């Protein structure tokens, strides 16, 4: 059994996990104060189903994933406000959130859009975390919940407890050994950071059902039967820091860009436009992470709710690896020849794997590549300045709005990201 | 030792040039907490703040007398000057005085006013083009 090290003798500095409460709904409320205090949800792509809920909406029984076409028919939900996903604004507020966190602690790690790990001082970590939350609230308008623990994994347990009990902040480092043990015993192992459904089933076979069971498990057995990652998780639950802030277990392994189409697409020429746009977007993301890909998988599929589902995919290898939008776009068209005539396709996606740091492999024709990438930079800059519709690649060039574009009927204005849609004050 | 081999006249400023003037750096002390808001209406016309103007609003600053504030009153963003009248803190506009009570939520402090001057029909068209 691993020695537990939490409490006063713990040598590692405390770590907080800070997350924005119902991030998407909270951003909508900063943009539009009339939403404050009202039941409000944000819908997925194409206004499909609820992906974020205000507390008021939860209290009315709205569940994650509830389809909007059902919710809007229910008499007790007449006052429920639904908004389309406003990715531009969520992205802008996410940056502000992480930048604000970084003004309080130099020791931070962006864990997701709305979560950050923060290294805290040993003396009164809760005070620093409280200051941080107050600053995020003032500077960005976003409410947060935070958990503090001696390790990342325990900070995550503490944060889950904060959310579950409606507290803004839970500091586990001031708890007694018994109190921590009680909470871990009440936490199902499936709720522990990094434990998925398959692992949960496997652990149940060893009699490991709760976080406390996992903390007590033999680290060697976990490593041999599963992985060093699981061993780390177990040690962290026992209070031994294995993943310092800023340490991410592995590099990005793949990059996926897949969407439901706003309307079905049957013609290869129209689908060519879809793929061009998706490949250009995937290339933009790839380059924003300074990565190159060695393998593209591209696929199309028709509705899953029909008996005869069509699903085609093609893969294209790149040697040397690339992030050139033109090469990626051309590769994405490889799947077009497989389309069935007049078949209603409603989903397309691109998966890039074999990722490596840009420039890691030798270039045969460096000059050509460099000028292609400069072109890509220029296109990115033009779309950043004049909007995504100002310039583009090939068939989607000056695209305006397409029939298959995502449906976002209930979209709030781009109030902090576009000059012509700015928030107003009277 | 480096030797200047160019025959053209050396730029006397080249050792002093520190980059072009950046309005962002000049006007925005804290980009993270600064927002741009569009003024709707003429509530503070007496201060030269007109309908359609843009305001830089810094949420990191605290309200203080004399500052121009953005607050949320009855679920609406409102603009006004923080005044103290007979010992009572108010948000003063050209039309009314709103008492700054607990129900009024501070949103930010306006730091810079961007007011576009008229350029005539041709100039306005150019500007609209540039803003898109």
PDB file of C-alpha atoms in Angstrom, chain A residues 29-36 93 95-97 99-100 103 136-142 385-387 415-416 419-426, chain B residues 30-41 43 54-55 59-62 70-72 75-79 96 105 107 114 129-132:
ATOM      1  CA  UNK A  29     -24.977  35.787 -19.711  1.00  0.00           C
ATOM      2  CA  UNK A  30     -22.021  38.168 -19.908  1.00  0.00           C
ATOM      3  CA  UNK A  31     -23.080  39.036 -23.463  1.00  0.00           C
ATOM      4  CA  UNK A  32     -26.764  39.337 -22.568  1.00  0.00           C
ATOM      5  CA  UNK A  33     -27.552  40.239 -18.933  1.00  0.00           C
ATOM      6  CA  UNK A  34     -31.273  39.499 -19.416  1.00  0.00           C
ATOM      7  CA  UNK A  35     -30.333  35.794 -19.251  1.00  0.00           C
ATOM      8  CA  UNK A  36     -29.091  36.096 -15.652  1.00  0.00           C
ATOM      9  CA  UNK A  93     -13.719  34.165 -23.308  1.00  0.00           C
ATOM     10  CA  UNK A  95      -8.547  32.901 -23.699  1.00  0.00           C
ATOM     11  CA  UNK A  96      -9.488  35.688 -21.318  1.00  0.00           C
ATOM     12  CA  UNK A  97     -10.124  33.132 -18.555  1.00  0.00           C
ATOM     13  CA  UNK A  99      -4.898  34.765 -19.318  1.00  0.00           C
ATOM     14  CA  UNK A 100      -6.526  36.092 -16.166  1.00  0.00           C
ATOM     15  CA  UNK A 103      -1.871  36.945 -13.888  1.00  0.00           C
ATOM     16  CA  UNK A 136     -11.724  35.962 -13.000  1.00  0.00           C
ATOM     17  CA  UNK A 137     -15.226  37.053 -11.997  1.00  0.00           C
ATOM     18  CA  UNK A 138     -14.378  40.760 -12.178  1.00  0.00           C
ATOM     19  CA  UNK A 139     -12.226  40.750 -15.308  1.00  0.00           C
ATOM     20  CA  UNK A 140     -14.236  38.309 -17.417  1.00  0.00           C
ATOM     21  CA  UNK A 141     -17.630  38.133 -15.705  1.00  0.00           C
ATOM     22  CA  UNK A 142     -17.356  34.341 -15.448  1.00  0.00           C
ATOM     23  CA  UNK A 385      -8.972  40.497 -39.941  1.00  0.00           C
ATOM     24  CA  UNK A 386     -11.938  40.409 -42.294  1.00  0.00           C
ATOM     25  CA  UNK A 387     -13.843  37.320 -41.175  1.00  0.00           C
ATOM     26  CA  UNK A 415     -20.183  40.848 -29.167  1.00  0.00           C
ATOM     27  CA  UNK A 416     -16.503  40.864 -28.242  1.00  0.00           C
ATOM     28  CA  UNK A 419     -16.505  45.248 -34.842  1.00  0.00           C
ATOM     29  CA  UNK A 420     -19.886  45.164 -36.536  1.00  0.00           C
ATOM     30  CA  UNK A 421     -21.538  43.114 -33.770  1.00  0.00           C
ATOM     31  CA  UNK A 422     -20.114  44.811 -30.650  1.00  0.00           C
ATOM     32  CA  UNK A 423     -21.937  44.700 -27.337  1.00  0.00           C
ATOM     33  CA  UNK A 424     -23.843  47.906 -26.733  1.00  0.00           C
ATOM     34  CA  UNK A 425     -24.290  50.195 -23.741  1.00  0.00           C
ATOM     35  CA  UNK A 426     -27.051  52.771 -23.463  1.00  0.00           C
TER      36      UNK A 426
ATOM     37  CA  UNK B  30      -4.822  45.267 -19.879  1.00  0.00           C
ATOM     38  CA  UNK B  31      -6.109  43.503 -23.007  1.00  0.00           C
ATOM     39  CA  UNK B  32      -7.342  40.581 -20.888  1.00  0.00           C
ATOM     40  CA  UNK B  33      -9.878  42.684 -18.983  1.00  0.00           C
ATOM     41  CA  UNK B  34     -10.619  45.296 -21.663  1.00  0.00           C
ATOM     42  CA  UNK B  35     -13.727  45.133 -23.863  1.00  0.00           C
ATOM     43  CA  UNK B  36     -14.973  47.374 -26.671  1.00  0.00           C
ATOM     44  CA  UNK B  37     -18.578  48.508 -26.353  1.00  0.00           C
ATOM     45  CA  UNK B  38     -20.706  50.410 -28.843  1.00  0.00           C
ATOM     46  CA  UNK B  39     -22.536  53.428 -27.422  1.00  0.00           C
ATOM     47  CA  UNK B  40     -26.244  53.438 -28.147  1.00  0.00           C
ATOM     48  CA  UNK B  41     -27.956  56.768 -27.500  1.00  0.00           C
ATOM     49  CA  UNK B  43     -26.976  59.706 -22.456  1.00  0.00           C
ATOM     50  CA  UNK B  54     -16.851  52.999 -29.344  1.00  0.00           C
ATOM     51  CA  UNK B  55     -15.721  52.831 -25.736  1.00  0.00           C
ATOM     52  CA  UNK B  59     -13.288  45.529 -16.054  1.00  0.00           C
ATOM     53  CA  UNK B  60     -10.175  45.362 -13.846  1.00  0.00           C
ATOM     54  CA  UNK B  61     -10.705  48.940 -12.649  1.00  0.00           C
ATOM     55  CA  UNK B  62     -12.974  49.643  -9.693  1.00  0.00           C
ATOM     56  CA  UNK B  70     -20.730  50.787 -17.334  1.00  0.00           C
ATOM     57  CA  UNK B  71     -23.184  49.113 -14.954  1.00  0.00           C
ATOM     58  CA  UNK B  72     -25.998  46.607 -15.287  1.00  0.00           C
ATOM     59  CA  UNK B  75     -30.628  43.526 -16.928  1.00  0.00           C
ATOM     60  CA  UNK B  76     -29.404  46.305 -19.197  1.00  0.00           C
ATOM     61  CA  UNK B  77     -25.935  47.797 -19.654  1.00  0.00           C
ATOM     62  CA  UNK B  78     -26.046  51.509 -18.840  1.00  0.00           C
ATOM     63  CA  UNK B  79     -23.467  54.247 -19.146  1.00  0.00           C
ATOM     64  CA  UNK B  96     -31.317  61.123 -15.030  1.00  0.00           C
ATOM     65  CA  UNK B 105     -23.939  45.667 -10.712  1.00  0.00           C
ATOM     66  CA  UNK B 107     -19.602  46.032 -15.309  1.00  0.00           C
ATOM     67  CA  UNK B 114     -13.252  56.348 -29.895  1.00  0.00           C
ATOM     68  CA  UNK B 129     -14.845  49.220 -46.192  1.00  0.00           C
ATOM     69  CA  UNK B 130     -11.945  49.139 -43.769  1.00  0.00           C
ATOM     70  CA  UNK B 131     -14.140  48.196 -40.808  1.00  0.00           C
ATOM     71  CA  UNK B 132     -15.567  45.066 -42.436  1.00  0.00           C
TER      72      UNK B 132
END
